[in-house]
Short mmCIF file of N, CA and C in Angstrom, two decimals:
data_model
loop_
_atom_site.label_atom_id
_atom_site.label_comp_id
_atom_site.label_asym_id
_atom_site.label_seq_id
_atom_site.Cartn_x
_atom_site.Cartn_y
_atom_site.Cartn_z
N UNK J 97 199.61 -22.35 17.60
CA UNK J 97 200.28 -23.53 18.14
C UNK J 97 201.45 -23.13 19.03
N UNK J 98 202.22 -22.17 18.58
CA UNK J 98 203.37 -21.72 19.36
C UNK J 98 202.91 -21.19 20.73
N UNK J 99 201.77 -20.46 20.74
CA UNK J 99 201.24 -19.90 21.97
C UNK J 99 200.86 -21.00 22.96
N UNK J 100 200.27 -22.08 22.49
CA UNK J 100 199.90 -23.21 23.37
C UNK J 100 201.15 -23.85 23.96
N UNK J 101 202.19 -23.97 23.15
CA UNK J 101 203.44 -24.56 23.64
C UNK J 101 204.04 -23.67 24.73
N UNK J 102 204.02 -22.37 24.51
CA UNK J 102 204.53 -21.43 25.51
C UNK J 102 203.74 -21.53 26.81
N UNK J 103 202.42 -21.62 26.72
CA UNK J 103 201.58 -21.76 27.91
C UNK J 103 201.96 -23.02 28.69
N UNK J 104 202.17 -24.11 27.99
CA UNK J 104 202.54 -25.36 28.64
C UNK J 104 203.90 -25.25 29.31
N UNK J 105 204.82 -24.54 28.68
CA UNK J 105 206.17 -24.40 29.21
C UNK J 105 206.22 -23.56 30.49
N UNK J 106 205.27 -22.64 30.66
CA UNK J 106 205.29 -21.79 31.85
C UNK J 106 204.21 -22.18 32.87
N UNK J 107 203.43 -23.21 32.59
CA UNK J 107 202.33 -23.56 33.48
C UNK J 107 202.79 -24.04 34.86
N UNK J 108 203.93 -24.73 34.95
CA UNK J 108 204.41 -25.22 36.24
C UNK J 108 204.64 -24.06 37.21
N UNK J 109 205.43 -23.07 36.78
CA UNK J 109 205.75 -21.95 37.66
C UNK J 109 204.51 -21.08 37.91
N UNK J 110 203.71 -20.82 36.89
CA UNK J 110 202.50 -20.01 37.08
C UNK J 110 201.59 -20.64 38.12
N UNK J 111 201.41 -21.95 38.04
CA UNK J 111 200.57 -22.66 39.01
C UNK J 111 201.18 -22.61 40.41
N UNK J 112 202.50 -22.79 40.50
CA UNK J 112 203.19 -22.76 41.79
C UNK J 112 203.11 -21.37 42.42
N UNK J 113 203.16 -20.33 41.62
CA UNK J 113 203.03 -18.96 42.13
C UNK J 113 201.68 -18.79 42.82
N UNK J 114 200.62 -19.21 42.15
CA UNK J 114 199.27 -19.10 42.71
C UNK J 114 199.16 -19.93 43.99
N UNK J 115 199.63 -21.18 43.94
CA UNK J 115 199.55 -22.05 45.12
C UNK J 115 200.34 -21.49 46.29
N UNK J 116 201.53 -20.96 46.04
CA UNK J 116 202.36 -20.41 47.10
C UNK J 116 201.73 -19.16 47.70
N UNK J 117 201.12 -18.35 46.85
CA UNK J 117 200.45 -17.13 47.31
C UNK J 117 199.28 -17.50 48.23
N UNK J 118 198.46 -18.43 47.80
CA UNK J 118 197.31 -18.86 48.60
C UNK J 118 197.78 -19.48 49.92
N UNK J 119 198.80 -20.30 49.85
CA UNK J 119 199.28 -20.99 51.05
C UNK J 119 199.79 -20.01 52.10
N UNK J 120 200.54 -19.00 51.67
CA UNK J 120 201.07 -18.06 52.66
C UNK J 120 199.95 -17.24 53.32
N UNK J 121 198.85 -17.06 52.62
CA UNK J 121 197.70 -16.36 53.19
C UNK J 121 196.92 -17.26 54.16
N UNK J 122 197.04 -18.57 53.99
CA UNK J 122 196.33 -19.52 54.84
C UNK J 122 197.06 -19.77 56.17
N UNK J 123 198.34 -19.48 56.22
CA UNK J 123 199.12 -19.78 57.43
C UNK J 123 198.58 -18.97 58.61
N UNK J 124 198.38 -19.66 59.72
CA UNK J 124 197.85 -19.00 60.91
C UNK J 124 198.94 -18.31 61.72
N UNK J 125 200.16 -18.74 61.56
CA UNK J 125 201.29 -18.25 62.34
C UNK J 125 202.00 -17.14 61.56
N UNK J 126 202.10 -15.92 62.13
CA UNK J 126 202.74 -14.81 61.40
C UNK J 126 204.19 -15.09 60.97
N UNK J 127 204.94 -15.79 61.81
CA UNK J 127 206.34 -16.12 61.47
C UNK J 127 206.39 -17.06 60.26
N UNK J 128 205.52 -18.06 60.28
CA UNK J 128 205.45 -19.00 59.16
C UNK J 128 204.97 -18.27 57.91
N UNK J 129 204.04 -17.36 58.09
CA UNK J 129 203.52 -16.58 56.95
C UNK J 129 204.66 -15.82 56.27
N UNK J 130 205.58 -15.24 57.06
CA UNK J 130 206.73 -14.52 56.50
C UNK J 130 207.62 -15.46 55.68
N UNK J 131 207.87 -16.64 56.23
CA UNK J 131 208.72 -17.61 55.53
C UNK J 131 208.05 -18.08 54.24
N UNK J 132 206.75 -18.28 54.29
CA UNK J 132 206.01 -18.70 53.09
C UNK J 132 206.00 -17.58 52.05
N UNK J 133 205.93 -16.34 52.50
CA UNK J 133 205.98 -15.22 51.57
C UNK J 133 207.34 -15.15 50.89
N UNK J 134 208.40 -15.43 51.64
CA UNK J 134 209.75 -15.45 51.07
C UNK J 134 209.83 -16.53 49.96
N UNK J 135 209.23 -17.70 50.23
CA UNK J 135 209.22 -18.75 49.22
C UNK J 135 208.39 -18.31 48.01
N UNK J 136 207.25 -17.68 48.26
CA UNK J 136 206.41 -17.16 47.17
C UNK J 136 207.23 -16.23 46.27
N UNK J 137 207.99 -15.33 46.88
CA UNK J 137 208.82 -14.41 46.09
C UNK J 137 209.89 -15.15 45.31
N UNK J 138 210.47 -16.17 45.92
CA UNK J 138 211.47 -16.99 45.24
C UNK J 138 210.88 -17.60 43.96
N UNK J 139 209.68 -18.12 44.07
CA UNK J 139 209.01 -18.72 42.91
C UNK J 139 208.64 -17.63 41.90
N UNK J 140 208.12 -16.54 42.40
CA UNK J 140 207.68 -15.43 41.54
C UNK J 140 208.80 -14.93 40.63
N UNK J 141 210.02 -14.88 41.16
CA UNK J 141 211.14 -14.34 40.40
C UNK J 141 212.00 -15.42 39.75
N UNK J 142 211.50 -16.64 39.73
CA UNK J 142 212.22 -17.74 39.08
C UNK J 142 211.95 -17.72 37.58
N UNK J 143 212.83 -18.35 36.84
CA UNK J 143 212.63 -18.50 35.39
C UNK J 143 211.33 -19.27 35.18
N UNK J 144 210.37 -18.72 34.44
CA UNK J 144 209.08 -19.38 34.29
C UNK J 144 209.06 -20.55 33.29
N UNK J 145 210.08 -20.66 32.47
CA UNK J 145 210.03 -21.65 31.39
C UNK J 145 210.55 -23.01 31.85
N UNK J 146 209.69 -24.01 31.67
CA UNK J 146 210.07 -25.40 31.97
C UNK J 146 210.59 -26.06 30.71
N UNK J 147 211.28 -27.17 30.91
CA UNK J 147 211.74 -27.98 29.79
C UNK J 147 211.85 -29.42 30.27
N UNK J 148 211.96 -30.37 29.35
CA UNK J 148 212.08 -31.78 29.76
C UNK J 148 213.25 -32.03 30.71
N UNK J 149 214.31 -31.26 30.60
CA UNK J 149 215.47 -31.43 31.46
C UNK J 149 215.22 -31.04 32.91
N UNK J 150 214.09 -30.39 33.16
CA UNK J 150 213.75 -29.96 34.51
C UNK J 150 212.69 -30.85 35.16
N UNK J 151 212.23 -31.87 34.44
CA UNK J 151 211.12 -32.70 34.92
C UNK J 151 211.37 -33.31 36.29
N UNK J 152 212.58 -33.83 36.50
CA UNK J 152 212.88 -34.50 37.77
C UNK J 152 212.85 -33.52 38.95
N UNK J 153 213.50 -32.37 38.80
CA UNK J 153 213.53 -31.40 39.89
C UNK J 153 212.14 -30.80 40.12
N UNK J 154 211.37 -30.60 39.05
CA UNK J 154 210.02 -30.07 39.21
C UNK J 154 209.11 -31.08 39.90
N UNK J 155 209.31 -32.35 39.64
CA UNK J 155 208.54 -33.39 40.34
C UNK J 155 208.87 -33.35 41.84
N UNK J 156 210.13 -33.14 42.17
CA UNK J 156 210.53 -33.01 43.57
C UNK J 156 209.91 -31.80 44.24
N UNK J 157 209.83 -30.69 43.50
CA UNK J 157 209.21 -29.48 44.02
C UNK J 157 207.73 -29.73 44.29
N UNK J 158 207.04 -30.37 43.34
CA UNK J 158 205.62 -30.69 43.54
C UNK J 158 205.41 -31.55 44.77
N UNK J 159 206.24 -32.56 44.92
CA UNK J 159 206.13 -33.48 46.05
C UNK J 159 206.32 -32.74 47.39
N UNK J 160 207.38 -31.93 47.46
CA UNK J 160 207.65 -31.18 48.70
C UNK J 160 206.56 -30.14 48.97
N UNK J 161 206.03 -29.54 47.91
CA UNK J 161 204.99 -28.53 48.11
C UNK J 161 203.72 -29.18 48.67
N UNK J 162 203.41 -30.39 48.22
CA UNK J 162 202.27 -31.12 48.76
C UNK J 162 202.46 -31.36 50.25
N UNK J 163 203.67 -31.74 50.64
CA UNK J 163 203.99 -31.95 52.06
C UNK J 163 203.89 -30.63 52.83
N UNK J 164 204.32 -29.55 52.20
CA UNK J 164 204.25 -28.23 52.84
C UNK J 164 202.81 -27.83 53.11
N UNK J 165 201.93 -28.06 52.15
CA UNK J 165 200.51 -27.73 52.34
C UNK J 165 199.94 -28.48 53.54
N UNK J 166 200.31 -29.74 53.68
CA UNK J 166 199.83 -30.54 54.81
C UNK J 166 200.37 -29.98 56.13
N UNK J 167 201.64 -29.61 56.15
CA UNK J 167 202.24 -29.06 57.38
C UNK J 167 201.57 -27.74 57.77
N UNK J 168 201.28 -26.90 56.79
CA UNK J 168 200.61 -25.62 57.05
C UNK J 168 199.19 -25.88 57.56
N UNK J 169 198.51 -26.83 56.97
CA UNK J 169 197.14 -27.16 57.40
C UNK J 169 197.12 -27.62 58.86
N UNK J 170 198.19 -28.31 59.28
CA UNK J 170 198.30 -28.78 60.66
C UNK J 170 198.94 -27.73 61.58
N UNK J 171 199.32 -26.59 61.00
CA UNK J 171 200.00 -25.51 61.71
C UNK J 171 201.29 -26.02 62.36
N UNK J 172 201.98 -26.90 61.67
CA UNK J 172 203.24 -27.48 62.15
C UNK J 172 204.41 -26.67 61.58
N UNK J 173 204.78 -25.62 62.30
CA UNK J 173 205.82 -24.71 61.83
C UNK J 173 207.18 -25.37 61.68
N UNK J 174 207.50 -26.27 62.60
CA UNK J 174 208.79 -26.94 62.55
C UNK J 174 208.91 -27.78 61.28
N UNK J 175 207.89 -28.57 60.98
CA UNK J 175 207.89 -29.40 59.77
C UNK J 175 207.89 -28.50 58.52
N UNK J 176 207.11 -27.44 58.56
CA UNK J 176 207.05 -26.50 57.43
C UNK J 176 208.43 -25.88 57.18
N UNK J 177 209.15 -25.53 58.25
CA UNK J 177 210.50 -24.97 58.10
C UNK J 177 211.43 -25.95 57.39
N UNK J 178 211.38 -27.21 57.81
CA UNK J 178 212.22 -28.24 57.18
C UNK J 178 211.90 -28.38 55.69
N UNK J 179 210.61 -28.40 55.38
CA UNK J 179 210.18 -28.57 53.98
C UNK J 179 210.56 -27.33 53.17
N UNK J 180 210.38 -26.15 53.74
CA UNK J 180 210.75 -24.92 53.04
C UNK J 180 212.24 -24.90 52.70
N UNK J 181 213.07 -25.40 53.60
CA UNK J 181 214.52 -25.47 53.33
C UNK J 181 214.78 -26.38 52.12
N UNK J 182 214.08 -27.51 52.06
CA UNK J 182 214.23 -28.42 50.91
C UNK J 182 213.73 -27.76 49.63
N UNK J 183 212.59 -27.06 49.74
CA UNK J 183 212.03 -26.39 48.56
C UNK J 183 212.95 -25.29 48.04
N UNK J 184 213.54 -24.54 48.94
CA UNK J 184 214.46 -23.48 48.51
C UNK J 184 215.66 -24.07 47.77
N UNK J 185 216.16 -25.18 48.27
CA UNK J 185 217.28 -25.85 47.60
C UNK J 185 216.85 -26.37 46.23
N UNK J 186 215.66 -26.96 46.15
CA UNK J 186 215.15 -27.47 44.86
C UNK J 186 214.93 -26.32 43.87
N UNK J 187 214.43 -25.19 44.35
CA UNK J 187 214.22 -24.05 43.46
C UNK J 187 215.57 -23.50 42.98
N UNK J 188 216.57 -23.49 43.86
CA UNK J 188 217.91 -23.08 43.46
C UNK J 188 218.43 -24.01 42.37
N UNK J 189 218.27 -25.31 42.60
CA UNK J 189 218.72 -26.30 41.60
C UNK J 189 218.00 -26.08 40.27
N UNK J 190 216.69 -25.86 40.33
CA UNK J 190 215.92 -25.63 39.10
C UNK J 190 216.43 -24.40 38.37
N UNK J 191 216.65 -23.33 39.11
CA UNK J 191 217.12 -22.09 38.48
C UNK J 191 218.51 -22.25 37.85
N UNK J 192 219.38 -22.99 38.53
CA UNK J 192 220.71 -23.24 37.98
C UNK J 192 220.61 -24.08 36.70
N UNK J 193 219.74 -25.08 36.71
CA UNK J 193 219.57 -25.93 35.53
C UNK J 193 218.94 -25.14 34.39
N UNK J 194 218.05 -24.21 34.71
CA UNK J 194 217.47 -23.36 33.66
C UNK J 194 218.58 -22.58 32.95
N UNK J 195 219.49 -22.02 33.73
CA UNK J 195 220.61 -21.27 33.14
C UNK J 195 221.47 -22.21 32.27
N UNK J 196 221.75 -23.38 32.79
CA UNK J 196 222.58 -24.35 32.07
C UNK J 196 221.92 -24.76 30.75
N UNK J 197 220.62 -25.04 30.80
CA UNK J 197 219.90 -25.48 29.60
C UNK J 197 219.79 -24.38 28.56
N UNK J 198 219.88 -23.13 28.99
CA UNK J 198 219.83 -22.00 28.05
C UNK J 198 221.23 -21.66 27.53
N UNK J 199 222.24 -22.32 28.08
CA UNK J 199 223.60 -22.08 27.64
C UNK J 199 224.24 -20.84 28.22
N UNK J 200 223.68 -20.34 29.35
CA UNK J 200 224.25 -19.16 30.00
C UNK J 200 225.38 -19.54 30.94
#
């Protein structure tokens, strides 16, 4: 039972890591690919554990990531840059809240 709970707690970040990795490989523009790889690394090195206190920020990350996928599919680098800036800020917020929720 404990193992299932742990899997659920880390599923958000694990899924986002895979999605970000795939997305950066799909980008047709080398400059955009570099920026997407930077975001992939940001997610990769983020705290993997989710909690109810992170639900709102994680919902925002999901929403922005969906928009990012659409921008990459359209090869719209300008829109992707704007969305990546929002995502980086949301990931920063999530990481800060993770520290706060752990009492660090």
